[in-house]
Each structure stands twice: as structure tokens, then as C-alpha cells.
Coordinates of N, CA, C and O and ligand atoms in Angstrom, one line a residue:
M1 N 59.3 -226.1 59.3 CA 59.1 -226.3 60.0 C 60.1 -225.9 61.8 O 60.7 -226.8 61.8
D2 N 59.5 -225.2 62.6 CA 61.0 -225.7 64.0 C 60.7 -227.0 64.3 O 59.0 -227.4 64.7
Q3 N 60.8 -227.2 65.1 CA 61.0 -228.2 66.2 C 59.5 -228.0 67.6 O 58.7 -229.1 67.8
Q4 N 59.9 -226.7 67.8 CA 58.5 -226.3 68.6 C 56.8 -226.7 67.3 O 55.7 -227.6 68.6
A5 N 57.5 -226.6 66.4 CA 55.6 -226.7 65.5 C 55.6 -227.3 64.8 O 54.4 -228.7 65.2
A6 N 56.8 -228.5 65.0 CA 56.5 -230.2 63.7 C 56.0 -230.8 65.4 O 55.4 -231.8 65.5
T7 N 56.3 -230.4 66.5 CA 56.0 -231.1 67.9 C 54.4 -230.7 68.4 O 53.2 -231.6 68.6
E8 N 54.2 -229.7 67.8 CA 52.6 -228.8 68.1 C 51.3 -230.4 67.4 O 51.1 -230.6 67.3
N9 N 52.3 -229.8 65.6 CA 51.6 -230.8 64.9 C 51.8 -232.6 65.3 O 50.3 -233.2 64.6
S10 N 52.4 -233.1 65.3 CA 52.4 -234.7 66.0 C 50.9 -234.7 66.8 O 50.2 -235.5 66.7
C11 N 50.8 -233.6 67.9 CA 49.9 -233.6 69.0 C 49.1 -233.9 68.4 O 47.6 -234.3 69.1
A12 N 48.3 -232.7 67.0 CA 47.6 -232.3 67.0 C 47.3 -233.4 66.0 O 45.7 -234.1 65.9
K13 N 47.4 -234.1 65.2 CA 47.6 -235.3 64.8 C 47.3 -236.6 65.6 O 46.0 -237.3 65.6
L14 N 47.4 -236.5 66.9 CA 47.9 -237.7 67.7 C 46.7 -237.7 68.3 O 45.0 -238.6 68.4
T15 N 45.7 -236.1 68.5 CA 44.2 -236.0 69.7 C 42.8 -236.1 68.0 O 42.2 -236.7 68.2
E16 N 44.1 -236.6 66.9 CA 42.8 -236.1 66.1 C 43.0 -238.5 65.6 O 41.4 -238.5 65.7
L17 N 43.5 -238.8 65.9 CA 43.4 -239.8 65.9 C 43.4 -240.2 66.9 O 42.0 -241.5 66.9
A18 N 43.2 -240.4 67.9 CA 43.0 -240.5 69.4 C 41.2 -240.5 69.5 O 40.6 -241.7 69.7
L19 N 40.6 -239.1 69.4 CA 39.6 -239.6 68.7 C 38.9 -240.0 67.7 O 37.4 -240.4 67.9
K20 N 39.5 -240.4 66.7 CA 38.6 -241.4 65.7 C 38.4 -243.2 66.2 O 37.7 -243.6 66.0
C21 N 39.6 -242.7 67.4 CA 39.8 -244.6 67.5 C 38.1 -244.7 68.8 O 38.2 -245.6 69.5
G22 N 37.5 -243.9 68.8 CA 36.5 -244.2 70.3 C 36.6 -242.7 71.3 O 36.2 -243.2 72.3
F23 N 37.5 -242.6 71.6 CA 38.0 -241.9 72.8 C 37.1 -240.1 72.5 O 37.0 -239.4 72.3
T24 N 36.8 -239.9 74.2 CA 35.4 -239.0 74.0 C 36.4 -237.4 74.0 O 35.5 -237.1 73.9
N25 N 37.4 -237.2 74.7 CA 38.2 -236.3 74.4 C 39.4 -236.4 74.8 O 40.5 -237.6 74.9
A26 N 40.6 -235.3 74.0 CA 41.8 -235.6 74.2 C 43.0 -234.2 73.6 O 41.7 -234.3 73.4
C27 N 43.5 -234.1 74.3 CA 44.6 -232.8 74.8 C 46.0 -233.4 74.4 O 46.6 -234.4 74.8
A28 N 47.0 -232.2 73.9 CA 48.5 -232.6 74.4 C 48.5 -233.1 75.8 O 48.3 -232.0 76.8
V29 N 50.0 -232.8 76.5 CA 50.6 -233.2 77.3 C 51.5 -232.9 77.6 O 52.5 -233.9 76.6
D30 N 52.7 -232.5 78.2 CA 53.8 -231.9 78.5 C 54.3 -232.8 79.7 O 54.2 -232.2 80.7
P31 N 55.3 -234.2 79.1 CA 55.9 -234.8 80.1 C 56.2 -234.0 81.7 O 56.8 -234.8 82.5
S32 N 57.3 -232.9 80.6 CA 57.9 -232.0 81.8 C 57.2 -231.5 83.2 O 58.0 -231.5 84.1
K33 N 55.9 -232.1 82.8 CA 55.6 -230.9 84.1 C 54.1 -232.0 84.7 O 54.1 -231.4 85.7
I34 N 54.6 -233.3 84.0 CA 53.7 -234.3 85.2 C 54.4 -235.0 85.9 O 56.3 -234.6 86.7
S35 N 54.3 -234.5 88.0 CA 54.9 -234.8 88.2 C 54.2 -236.6 89.4 O 53.2 -237.5 88.9
I36 N 55.2 -236.9 89.5 CA 55.3 -238.0 89.7 C 54.7 -237.7 91.6 O 55.8 -237.3 93.2
Y37 N 53.8 -238.9 92.3 CA 53.6 -238.5 93.7 C 53.8 -240.9 93.9 O 53.3 -241.2 93.6
R38 N 54.7 -240.7 95.2 CA 55.0 -241.9 96.3 C 53.3 -242.4 96.7 O 53.0 -243.5 96.8
E39 N 52.4 -241.5 97.2 CA 51.2 -241.7 97.2 C 50.5 -242.5 96.8 O 49.9 -243.1 97.0
V40 N 50.8 -241.8 95.3 CA 50.0 -242.7 94.1 C 49.8 -243.4 94.5 O 49.2 -245.0 93.8
R41 N 51.9 -243.8 93.8 CA 52.3 -245.5 93.9 C 51.9 -246.2 94.4 O 51.3 -247.8 94.9
D42 N 51.6 -245.7 96.4 CA 52.5 -246.6 97.4 C 50.4 -247.6 97.5 O 50.4 -248.2 98.4
A43 N 49.1 -246.4 96.9 CA 48.1 -246.8 96.7 C 48.3 -248.6 95.7 O 47.4 -248.6 96.3
C44 N 48.6 -248.8 95.2 CA 48.9 -250.1 94.9 C 49.3 -251.1 95.3 O 48.7 -252.0 95.7
T45 N 49.6 -251.0 96.5 CA 50.8 -251.6 97.3 C 49.4 -252.4 98.6 O 48.8 -253.2 99.1
E46 N 47.6 -251.5 98.4 CA 46.6 -251.7 99.1 C 45.9 -252.6 98.5 O 45.5 -253.9 98.7
D47 N 46.4 -252.9 97.5 CA 46.4 -254.1 96.1 C 44.2 -253.8 95.8 O 44.0 -255.4 96.4
K48 N 43.1 -253.0 95.8 CA 42.6 -252.8 95.9 C 41.9 -254.0 94.7 O 40.9 -254.1 94.1
C49 N 43.2 -253.7 93.3 CA 42.7 -254.9 92.3 C 43.2 -256.0 92.0 O 43.1 -256.0 90.5
N50 N 43.1 -256.4 93.1 CA 44.4 -258.0 93.2 C 45.2 -257.7 91.8 O 44.7 -258.6 91.3
S51 N 46.2 -256.7 91.7 CA 46.6 -257.2 90.9 C 48.8 -256.7 91.3 O 48.8 -257.2 90.3
Y52 N 48.6 -256.3 92.6 CA 50.0 -256.0 93.0 C 50.5 -257.0 93.4 O 50.3 -258.4 93.8
G53 N 52.7 -256.8 93.1 CA 53.2 -258.5 93.1 C 52.4 -259.4 91.6 O 52.5 -260.6 92.2
K54 N 51.2 -259.1 90.6 CA 50.5 -260.2 90.1 C 50.8 -259.9 88.2 O 49.9 -260.6 87.4
N55 N 51.2 -259.0 88.0 CA 51.4 -258.8 86.9 C 52.6 -257.5 86.5 O 52.4 -257.2 87.1
W56 N 52.9 -258.3 84.9 CA 54.7 -256.8 84.6 C 53.9 -256.1 84.3 O 55.0 -255.3 84.6
A57 N 53.2 -255.3 84.1 CA 52.3 -254.3 84.5 C 53.0 -253.1 85.8 O 52.1 -252.2 85.4
C58 N 52.2 -253.9 86.7 CA 52.0 -253.1 87.6 C 53.4 -253.6 88.5 O 54.0 -254.5 88.6
P59 N 53.3 -252.7 90.2 CA 54.7 -252.5 91.4 C 54.6 -254.4 91.6 O 53.0 -254.0 91.6
P60 N 55.7 -254.6 91.9 CA 56.3 -254.0 91.6 C 57.6 -254.4 90.3 O 58.6 -253.5 89.7
A61 N 57.1 -254.6 89.6 CA 57.0 -255.4 88.3 C 57.7 -254.6 86.8 O 59.0 -253.8 86.1
C62 N 57.1 -253.1 87.4 CA 57.1 -252.1 86.4 C 58.4 -251.9 87.2 O 58.2 -250.1 85.5
G63 N 58.8 -251.9 87.3 CA 60.6 -250.4 88.5 C 59.5 -249.7 89.6 O 58.8 -249.5 90.1
T64 N 60.5 -249.2 89.8 CA 61.1 -248.2 91.2 C 59.9 -247.0 91.1 O 60.1 -246.7 88.8
L65 N 59.7 -245.9 91.5 CA 58.8 -245.3 91.0 C 60.1 -243.7 90.4 O 60.1 -243.2 89.7
D66 N 61.3 -244.4 91.2 CA 62.6 -243.3 89.8 C 62.4 -243.8 88.3 O 62.7 -242.7 87.9
D67 N 62.2 -244.8 88.1 CA 62.7 -245.3 87.0 C 61.3 -245.0 86.2 O 61.7 -244.7 85.5
C68 N 59.9 -245.1 86.8 CA 59.1 -244.6 86.0 C 59.3 -242.8 85.9 O 58.8 -243.2 84.9
A69 N 59.3 -242.7 87.1 CA 59.9 -240.6 86.8 C 60.6 -241.1 85.9 O 60.3 -239.8 85.4
D70 N 61.6 -241.3 85.5 CA 62.8 -240.8 84.8 C 62.8 -241.6 83.5 O 62.7 -240.4 82.0
R71 N 61.6 -242.6 83.1 CA 61.3 -243.0 82.3 C 60.3 -241.8 81.3 O 60.0 -241.4 80.2
I72 N 59.3 -241.4 82.1 CA 58.1 -240.2 81.9 C 58.3 -239.0 81.6 O 58.7 -238.4 80.6
H73 N 59.7 -238.8 82.6 CA 60.3 -236.9 82.2 C 61.1 -237.3 81.0 O 61.9 -236.4 80.5
G74 N 62.0 -238.6 80.4 CA 62.9 -238.6 79.0 C 61.7 -238.8 78.0 O 61.6 -238.3 76.9
Y75 N 60.5 -238.3 77.6 CA 60.1 -238.2 76.3 C 60.0 -236.5 76.4 O 59.3 -236.1 77.4
K76 N 59.5 -236.3 75.4 CA 59.5 -235.3 74.2 C 57.7 -234.1 74.3 O 57.8 -232.7 75.2
S77 N 56.7 -235.3 74.5 CA 55.8 -234.5 74.0 C 54.6 -235.7 74.6 O 55.2 -237.0 74.4
G78 N 53.0 -235.4 74.0 CA 52.6 -237.0 74.2 C 50.9 -236.4 73.9 O 50.6 -234.7 74.4
I79 N 49.6 -237.3 74.3 CA 48.8 -236.9 74.3 C 48.1 -237.8 76.0 O 48.2 -238.5 76.5
I80 N 47.8 -236.7 76.0 CA 46.0 -237.4 77.3 C 44.8 -237.5 76.5 O 44.4 -237.0 75.6
M81 N 43.9 -238.7 76.5 CA 43.0 -239.4 76.1 C 42.2 -239.9 77.2 O 42.3 -240.8 78.9
Q82 N 41.0 -239.8 77.4 CA 39.9 -239.9 77.4 C 38.2 -240.9 77.9 O 38.1 -240.2 76.1
T83 N 37.7 -241.6 77.9 CA 36.9 -242.4 78.0 C 35.5 -241.6 79.4 O 36.4 -242.5 80.1
T84 N 34.8 -241.1 78.2 CA 33.5 -240.7 79.4 C 32.1 -241.7 79.6 O 32.0 -241.9 78.0
G85 N 31.5 -242.1 80.0 CA 30.6 -242.0 79.7 C 29.3 -242.0 81.2 O 30.3 -241.5 82.2
V86 N 28.4 -242.7 81.1 CA 27.5 -242.1 81.9 C 27.1 -243.8 83.0 O 26.7 -244.8 82.2
L87 N 27.0 -243.8 83.9 CA 26.6 -244.7 84.6 C 24.7 -244.2 85.5 O 24.5 -243.2 85.1
S88 N 24.1 -245.5 85.5 CA 22.9 -244.9 85.8 C 22.5 -244.8 87.5 O 21.3 -244.3 87.7
D89 N 23.3 -244.7 87.9 CA 23.2 -245.2 89.2 C 25.4 -244.8 90.3 O 26.0 -246.1 89.1
E90 N 25.0 -244.1 90.9 CA 26.8 -244.1 91.3 C 27.2 -246.5 91.9 O 28.6 -246.5 92.0
F91 N 26.0 -246.6 91.7 CA 26.8 -248.1 92.1 C 26.7 -249.5 91.6 O 26.3 -250.3 91.1
D92 N 27.0 -248.9 90.1 CA 26.2 -249.0 88.7 C 27.5 -249.7 88.6 O 28.7 -249.0 87.3
W93 N 27.7 -251.0 88.8 CA 29.2 -251.5 89.0 C 29.1 -251.6 87.2 O 30.1 -252.3 86.9
N94 N 28.3 -252.7 85.9 CA 28.2 -252.7 84.8 C 28.7 -251.8 84.1 O 29.8 -252.0 82.6
G95 N 27.9 -251.2 84.5 CA 28.3 -249.7 83.6 C 29.9 -249.5 83.8 O 30.2 -249.3 82.6
M96 N 30.5 -249.5 84.6 CA 31.8 -249.2 84.9 C 32.4 -250.5 84.1 O 34.0 -249.7 83.7
C97 N 32.6 -251.7 84.2 CA 33.1 -252.3 83.4 C 33.2 -252.0 82.4 O 33.3 -252.2 81.3
K98 N 32.0 -251.7 81.4 CA 31.2 -251.8 80.2 C 32.4 -250.5 79.9 O 33.2 -250.5 78.8
I99 N 32.2 -249.0 80.2 CA 32.9 -247.8 79.9 C 34.4 -248.6 79.7 O 35.1 -248.0 79.4
G100 N 34.8 -248.9 80.9 CA 35.8 -249.8 81.1 C 37.2 -250.5 80.1 O 37.8 -250.7 79.8
S101 N 35.8 -251.5 79.4 CA 36.0 -252.1 78.5 C 35.5 -251.4 76.7 O 37.2 -251.3 76.2
E102 N 35.5 -250.6 77.1 CA 35.5 -249.7 75.4 C 36.4 -248.9 75.9 O 37.4 -248.1 75.3
H103 N 37.2 -248.2 77.2 CA 38.7 -247.7 77.0 C 39.7 -248.2 76.3 O 40.5 -247.8 76.3
S104 N 39.6 -249.6 77.0 CA 40.5 -250.8 76.4 C 40.7 -250.9 75.0 O 41.8 -251.1 74.5
E105 N 39.2 -250.8 74.4 CA 39.5 -251.2 73.7 C 40.0 -250.2 72.5 O 40.4 -250.4 71.1
H106 N 40.1 -248.8 72.7 CA 40.2 -247.6 72.4 C 41.2 -247.7 72.4 O 42.3 -247.4 72.0
I107 N 42.3 -248.0 73.1 CA 43.4 -248.2 73.6 C 44.5 -248.7 72.8 O 45.7 -248.5 71.7
T108 N 43.7 -250.2 72.4 CA 44.0 -251.0 71.8 C 44.3 -250.5 70.7 O 44.5 -250.6 69.5
S109 N 43.1 -249.7 70.0 CA 43.2 -249.3 67.8 C 43.6 -248.0 68.0 O 44.5 -247.6 67.4
F110 N 44.3 -247.5 69.4 CA 44.4 -246.1 69.2 C 46.8 -246.3 69.1 O 47.3 -246.0 67.8
S111 N 46.6 -247.8 69.8 CA 48.1 -248.2 70.3 C 48.1 -248.8 68.5 O 49.4 -248.4 68.3
R112 N 47.6 -249.6 68.3 CA 47.4 -249.9 67.3 C 48.1 -248.9 65.8 O 49.3 -249.2 64.9
A113 N 47.4 -248.1 65.8 CA 48.1 -247.2 64.6 C 48.6 -245.9 64.8 O 49.3 -246.5 64.3
A114 N 48.4 -245.9 66.8 CA 49.8 -245.0 66.9 C 51.6 -245.1 66.6 O 52.1 -244.5 66.3
R115 N 51.9 -246.8 67.1 CA 52.7 -246.9 67.1 C 53.2 -247.6 65.8 O 55.0 -247.8 66.0
L116 N 52.8 -246.9 64.8 CA 53.3 -247.3 63.3 C 54.1 -246.7 62.8 O 55.3 -246.2 62.5
D117 N 53.7 -244.4 64.1 CA 54.3 -244.0 63.2 C 55.8 -243.5 64.5 O 57.0 -242.9 64.3
Y118 N 55.0 -244.1 65.5 CA 56.3 -243.6 67.2 C 56.1 -244.7 67.6 O 55.9 -245.5 68.8
P119 N 57.2 -246.1 67.2 CA 57.8 -247.1 67.6 C 58.3 -246.3 68.8 O 58.1 -247.8 69.6
Y120 N 58.7 -245.8 69.3 CA 59.1 -246.0 71.0 C 59.0 -244.6 71.5 O 59.3 -244.2 72.1
S121 N 57.6 -245.1 71.0 CA 56.7 -244.4 72.1 C 56.2 -245.4 73.7 O 56.4 -246.2 73.6
M122 N 55.4 -244.5 74.6 CA 55.3 -245.1 75.3 C 53.4 -245.1 76.0 O 53.1 -244.1 75.5
I123 N 52.6 -245.7 76.6 CA 51.4 -245.8 76.4 C 50.9 -246.6 77.6 O 51.4 -247.1 77.8
L124 N 49.9 -245.3 78.8 CA 50.2 -245.7 79.7 C 48.4 -245.3 79.6 O 47.5 -244.6 79.2
G125 N 48.3 -246.9 80.5 CA 46.6 -246.4 80.6 C 45.6 -246.6 81.8 O 46.5 -246.2 82.8
A126 N 44.7 -247.2 82.5 CA 44.2 -247.6 83.5 C 43.7 -249.1 84.1 O 43.4 -249.4 83.7
G127 N 44.9 -249.6 85.2 CA 44.5 -250.4 85.9 C 45.9 -251.3 85.0 O 46.8 -250.9 84.6
A128 N 45.8 -252.6 85.8 CA 46.3 -253.3 84.8 C 46.5 -254.0 83.6 O 45.0 -253.9 82.9
C129 N 48.0 -254.9 83.2 CA 47.3 -255.5 81.9 C 46.7 -256.4 81.9 O 46.8 -257.6 82.8
H130 N 45.7 -256.2 80.9 CA 44.8 -257.7 80.1 C 45.1 -258.1 79.1 O 44.6 -258.5 78.6
I131 N 45.8 -257.7 78.7 CA 46.2 -258.6 76.9 C 45.7 -260.3 77.0 O 44.8 -260.6 76.3
C132 N 46.2 -260.5 78.0 CA 46.6 -262.6 78.5 C 45.5 -262.6 79.3 O 45.3 -261.9 80.4
E133 N 44.9 -264.0 78.7 CA 43.7 -264.5 79.5 C 44.5 -264.5 81.9 O 44.0 -263.5 82.4
T134 N 45.8 -264.4 81.7 CA 46.2 -265.0 82.2 C 47.9 -264.3 82.1 O 48.8 -264.9 81.3
C135 N 48.9 -263.8 82.8 CA 49.2 -262.5 82.8 C 50.6 -264.0 83.4 O 50.6 -264.8 85.1
T136 N 51.8 -263.7 82.3 CA 53.1 -265.0 83.0 C 53.9 -264.7 84.5 O 54.7 -265.8 84.4
Y137 N 53.9 -263.7 84.6 CA 54.3 -262.7 86.1 C 54.0 -263.5 87.1 O 52.9 -264.4 87.3
P138 N 55.6 -264.4 88.1 CA 56.9 -264.1 87.7 C 57.0 -265.3 86.9 O 58.7 -265.3 87.2
F139 N 56.6 -266.1 86.3 CA 57.4 -267.2 86.1 C 57.5 -267.7 84.4 O 58.5 -268.2 84.1
M140 N 57.8 -266.5 84.1 CA 57.9 -266.8 82.2 C 58.1 -264.4 81.8 O 56.6 -264.0 82.9
P141 N 58.7 -264.9 81.1 CA 58.7 -263.4 80.6 C 57.1 -262.8 80.2 O 56.9 -263.5 79.8
C142 N 57.6 -261.2 79.5 CA 55.8 -261.4 79.2 C 56.2 -261.2 78.1 O 56.9 -260.8 77.5
R143 N 54.1 -262.1 77.3 CA 54.5 -261.9 76.2 C 54.6 -260.8 74.9 O 55.3 -261.9 73.8
F144 N 53.8 -259.9 75.4 CA 54.1 -258.4 75.0 C 54.4 -257.9 75.5 O 53.7 -256.5 74.8
P145 N 55.8 -257.7 75.6 CA 56.3 -256.3 75.5 C 56.4 -255.4 75.0 O 56.5 -253.6 75.8
Q146 N 56.3 -254.9 74.0 CA 56.3 -254.1 72.6 C 54.5 -253.7 72.9 O 53.7 -252.6 73.3
K147 N 53.5 -254.5 72.9 CA 52.0 -254.0 73.4 C 51.3 -253.8 74.8 O 50.3 -252.6 75.3
M148 N 52.9 -253.8 76.0 CA 52.0 -254.0 77.4 C 51.2 -253.1 77.9 O 52.0 -251.6 77.7
T149 N 50.6 -252.6 78.7 CA 49.8 -251.5 79.1 C 50.0 -251.2 80.7 O 49.3 -251.9 81.0
C150 N 50.8 -250.2 80.7 CA 51.0 -250.0 82.2 C 50.2 -249.2 82.8 O 49.5 -248.2 81.9
S151 N 49.4 -248.8 84.3 CA 48.5 -248.0 84.1 C 49.3 -246.3 84.7 O 50.4 -246.5 85.1
M152 N 48.3 -245.0 84.8 CA 49.3 -244.6 84.6 C 49.3 -244.0 86.2 O 50.4 -243.3 87.3
E153 N 48.3 -245.1 87.4 CA 48.7 -245.4 88.5 C 50.1 -245.0 89.3 O 50.4 -245.0 90.2
S154 N 50.4 -246.3 88.6 CA 51.6 -247.7 88.1 C 52.6 -246.9 89.1 O 53.4 -246.9 89.4
Y155 N 52.5 -245.7 87.9 CA 53.7 -244.4 87.6 C 53.9 -243.7 88.5 O 54.4 -242.0 88.4
G156 N 52.6 -243.7 89.4 CA 52.9 -241.9 90.2 C 51.9 -241.1 90.1 O 52.4 -240.1 90.5
M157 N 51.2 -241.3 88.8 CA 51.3 -239.8 88.4 C 49.1 -239.9 88.7 O 48.9 -240.8 89.1
L158 N 49.1 -239.1 89.7 CA 47.9 -238.0 90.1 C 47.2 -238.0 88.4 O 47.0 -236.8 88.2
V159 N 46.1 -238.7 88.7 CA 45.1 -238.6 86.9 C 44.6 -237.4 86.9 O 44.6 -237.0 85.4
S160 N 43.9 -236.9 88.5 CA 43.0 -235.9 87.6 C 43.8 -235.0 87.3 O 43.6 -233.5 86.7
E161 N 45.0 -234.5 88.4 CA 45.8 -233.5 88.4 C 46.4 -233.3 86.4 O 46.9 -232.1 86.2
V162 N 46.9 -234.9 85.7 CA 47.8 -235.0 84.3 C 46.1 -234.5 83.3 O 46.9 -233.6 82.5
C163 N 45.3 -234.0 83.7 CA 44.0 -234.2 83.0 C 43.8 -232.4 83.4 O 44.0 -231.2 82.2
T164 N 43.2 -232.3 84.8 CA 43.1 -230.8 84.0 C 44.7 -229.7 83.9 O 44.5 -228.0 84.3
G165 N 45.7 -229.9 85.0 CA 47.0 -229.7 83.5 C 47.7 -229.7 82.9 O 47.8 -228.2 81.9
S166 N 46.7 -230.1 81.6 CA 46.6 -230.8 80.3 C 45.6 -229.7 79.6 O 45.8 -229.3 78.6
G167 N 44.4 -229.0 80.3 CA 43.6 -228.5 80.5 C 42.2 -228.9 79.7 O 41.9 -228.3 79.4
I168 N 42.1 -230.1 80.1 CA 40.9 -230.7 80.1 C 39.9 -231.4 81.1 O 40.9 -231.7 82.3
P169 N 38.9 -231.1 81.8 CA 38.5 -231.5 82.9 C 38.6 -233.6 83.5 O 38.7 -234.0 81.7
Y170 N 38.7 -233.9 84.5 CA 38.5 -234.8 84.7 C 37.0 -235.3 85.0 O 36.8 -236.7 85.1
H171 N 36.3 -234.0 85.9 CA 35.5 -234.4 86.2 C 34.2 -234.0 85.1 O 34.3 -232.6 85.1
Y172 N 33.1 -234.7 84.8 CA 31.9 -234.2 83.4 C 30.7 -234.2 84.2 O 29.8 -234.3 83.2
G173 N 30.9 -234.6 85.2 CA 29.2 -234.3 85.6 C 28.4 -235.2 86.8 O 29.6 -236.5 86.8
K174 N 27.9 -235.3 87.4 CA 27.1 -236.6 88.3 C 26.9 -237.4 87.5 O 26.5 -237.0 86.0
G175 N 27.0 -238.5 87.4 CA 26.5 -240.0 87.1 C 27.5 -240.0 86.2 O 27.8 -241.1 85.0
T176 N 28.7 -239.5 86.1 CA 30.1 -240.0 85.2 C 30.9 -240.2 85.2 O 31.1 -240.2 86.6
I177 N 31.7 -241.5 84.3 CA 33.3 -241.9 85.3 C 34.0 -241.7 83.2 O 33.1 -241.8 82.4
T178 N 35.1 -241.5 83.9 CA 36.4 -241.1 82.8 C 37.0 -241.4 82.5 O 38.1 -241.9 84.4
Y179 N 37.3 -242.4 82.0 CA 38.9 -243.4 82.3 C 39.4 -243.2 81.5 O 39.5 -241.8 80.9
V180 N 41.1 -243.0 81.7 CA 42.1 -242.3 81.3 C 43.7 -242.6 80.6 O 43.7 -244.1 81.3
A181 N 44.5 -242.3 80.0 CA 45.3 -242.9 79.0 C 46.4 -241.8 79.2 O 46.0 -240.5 78.4
C182 N 47.5 -242.3 78.6 CA 48.3 -241.2 77.9 C 49.2 -241.7 77.3 O 49.6 -243.0 77.0
F183 N 49.9 -241.0 75.4 CA 51.0 -241.8 74.8 C 51.8 -240.5 74.5 O 51.5 -239.6 74.7
L184 N 52.8 -240.8 75.3 CA 54.0 -240.4 75.3 C 55.5 -240.3 74.4 O 55.1 -241.4 74.1
I185 N 55.8 -238.9 73.3 CA 56.7 -239.6 72.1 C 58.1 -239.1 72.9 O 57.6 -238.3 73.2
V186 N 58.8 -240.3 71.9 CA 60.1 -239.1 72.1 C 60.2 -238.1 71.3 O 59.9 -237.5 70.0
Ligands
LIG1 S1 50.9 -258.6 78.1 FE1 50.3 -260.0 78.6 S2 52.1 -261.2 79.9 FE2 52.4 -258.8 79.2 S3 51.8 -257.9 81.0 FE3 50.7 -258.0 79.5 S4 49.5 -260.1 80.8 FE4 50.8 -260.2 81.4

């Protein structure tokens, strides 16, 4: 099997695993085609999610934007994964939290299985890392550096563009919400 066929085969198997772990859609992504935007990273400094400077997975602890871009572009291939759900209305905060929690569960179960075959992989999700009830940042090292999940936004990715650029939608219609993650491999 040549290198390209082997990569396609790995991405197909990872996509199948992602769907088994509960994600509602997944497909291959080419890390070399992911653009990094300073404006996306700069939105973190507005601290709307109350995590800026409070979590090892968020800026500034996750590294400079150049470091993040180098890391992403150092991976050969990967997949993008989505959890889409339906809200009762656009202010359905409980619904957003529930679907967000389901997305985190999908990431945990996928990551546990996929990292057995790809120990040098990287997973990026949505929002700060919530593995521990309270993050150790900045006084102690991260408790689980191998499991820690940074957000795609903290790496400067425009999530909707990564989805559509890989061939899957980001918007699934009125009343839906979609959370996204990606898994990159060497
Ligand atoms: S694993 Fe724990 S200590 Fe490490 S970034 Fe996540 S919440 Fe913080």
C-alpha cells in the first residue's frame, strides 16, 4: 500500500471509530490546508468563556500562535468530528450545555481508543479543558498532559472554515448547534 492509500485507510478507520463513539459526522482533514487566524486567537483574550489565563489548554499557556501553527502543520493527516443537536429555541442554554457535554463524552471515548494506535497524535476540541474539576494552572503542572484537550479556537482555527474546507457542513439548519473537534496524526 502506498503512503497516500495508507493515509486514506487510517482516516477512514478513524472516521468509523468517531461515528461509533457518538459523533454525528466526521471526515478526513488535511492539516497543511488549515489556516490560522490571529483574530480567532485574539477573541480568547476577550475572555467570554472565563478561561483565558486560567487553564493550561488556553492562551497564553497553550503557546504562541506561531507555535500552534507549527504544531498543526507538523501533522500529516487527521479527521474532523462533529456533534450536532437540536435546541428548543435559540436561547436554550440547557440544551447547549447538554449537547456540549455529549461532545466532551464523545471526545473522551474516541481519544481513549484512538490514542492506543496513535500515541503521537493531537486532539483539539471546543472550549477549555475540563478534565479536572479545577485546573492546576498556573501553580502546578498539568495533571494529565497526555489527555489535555485545547480548543480549535485557541489554535487560531476558524472552525466553520475547517469543516466546509474538509467537505462537511458546519450549519445543519435552524435550531441546531454543532460542536467540533479534530484529531491529527503523524
Ligand atoms: S488536564 Fe486538568 S490540569 Fe491539565 S489542562 Fe486539563 S483541567 Fe487543567
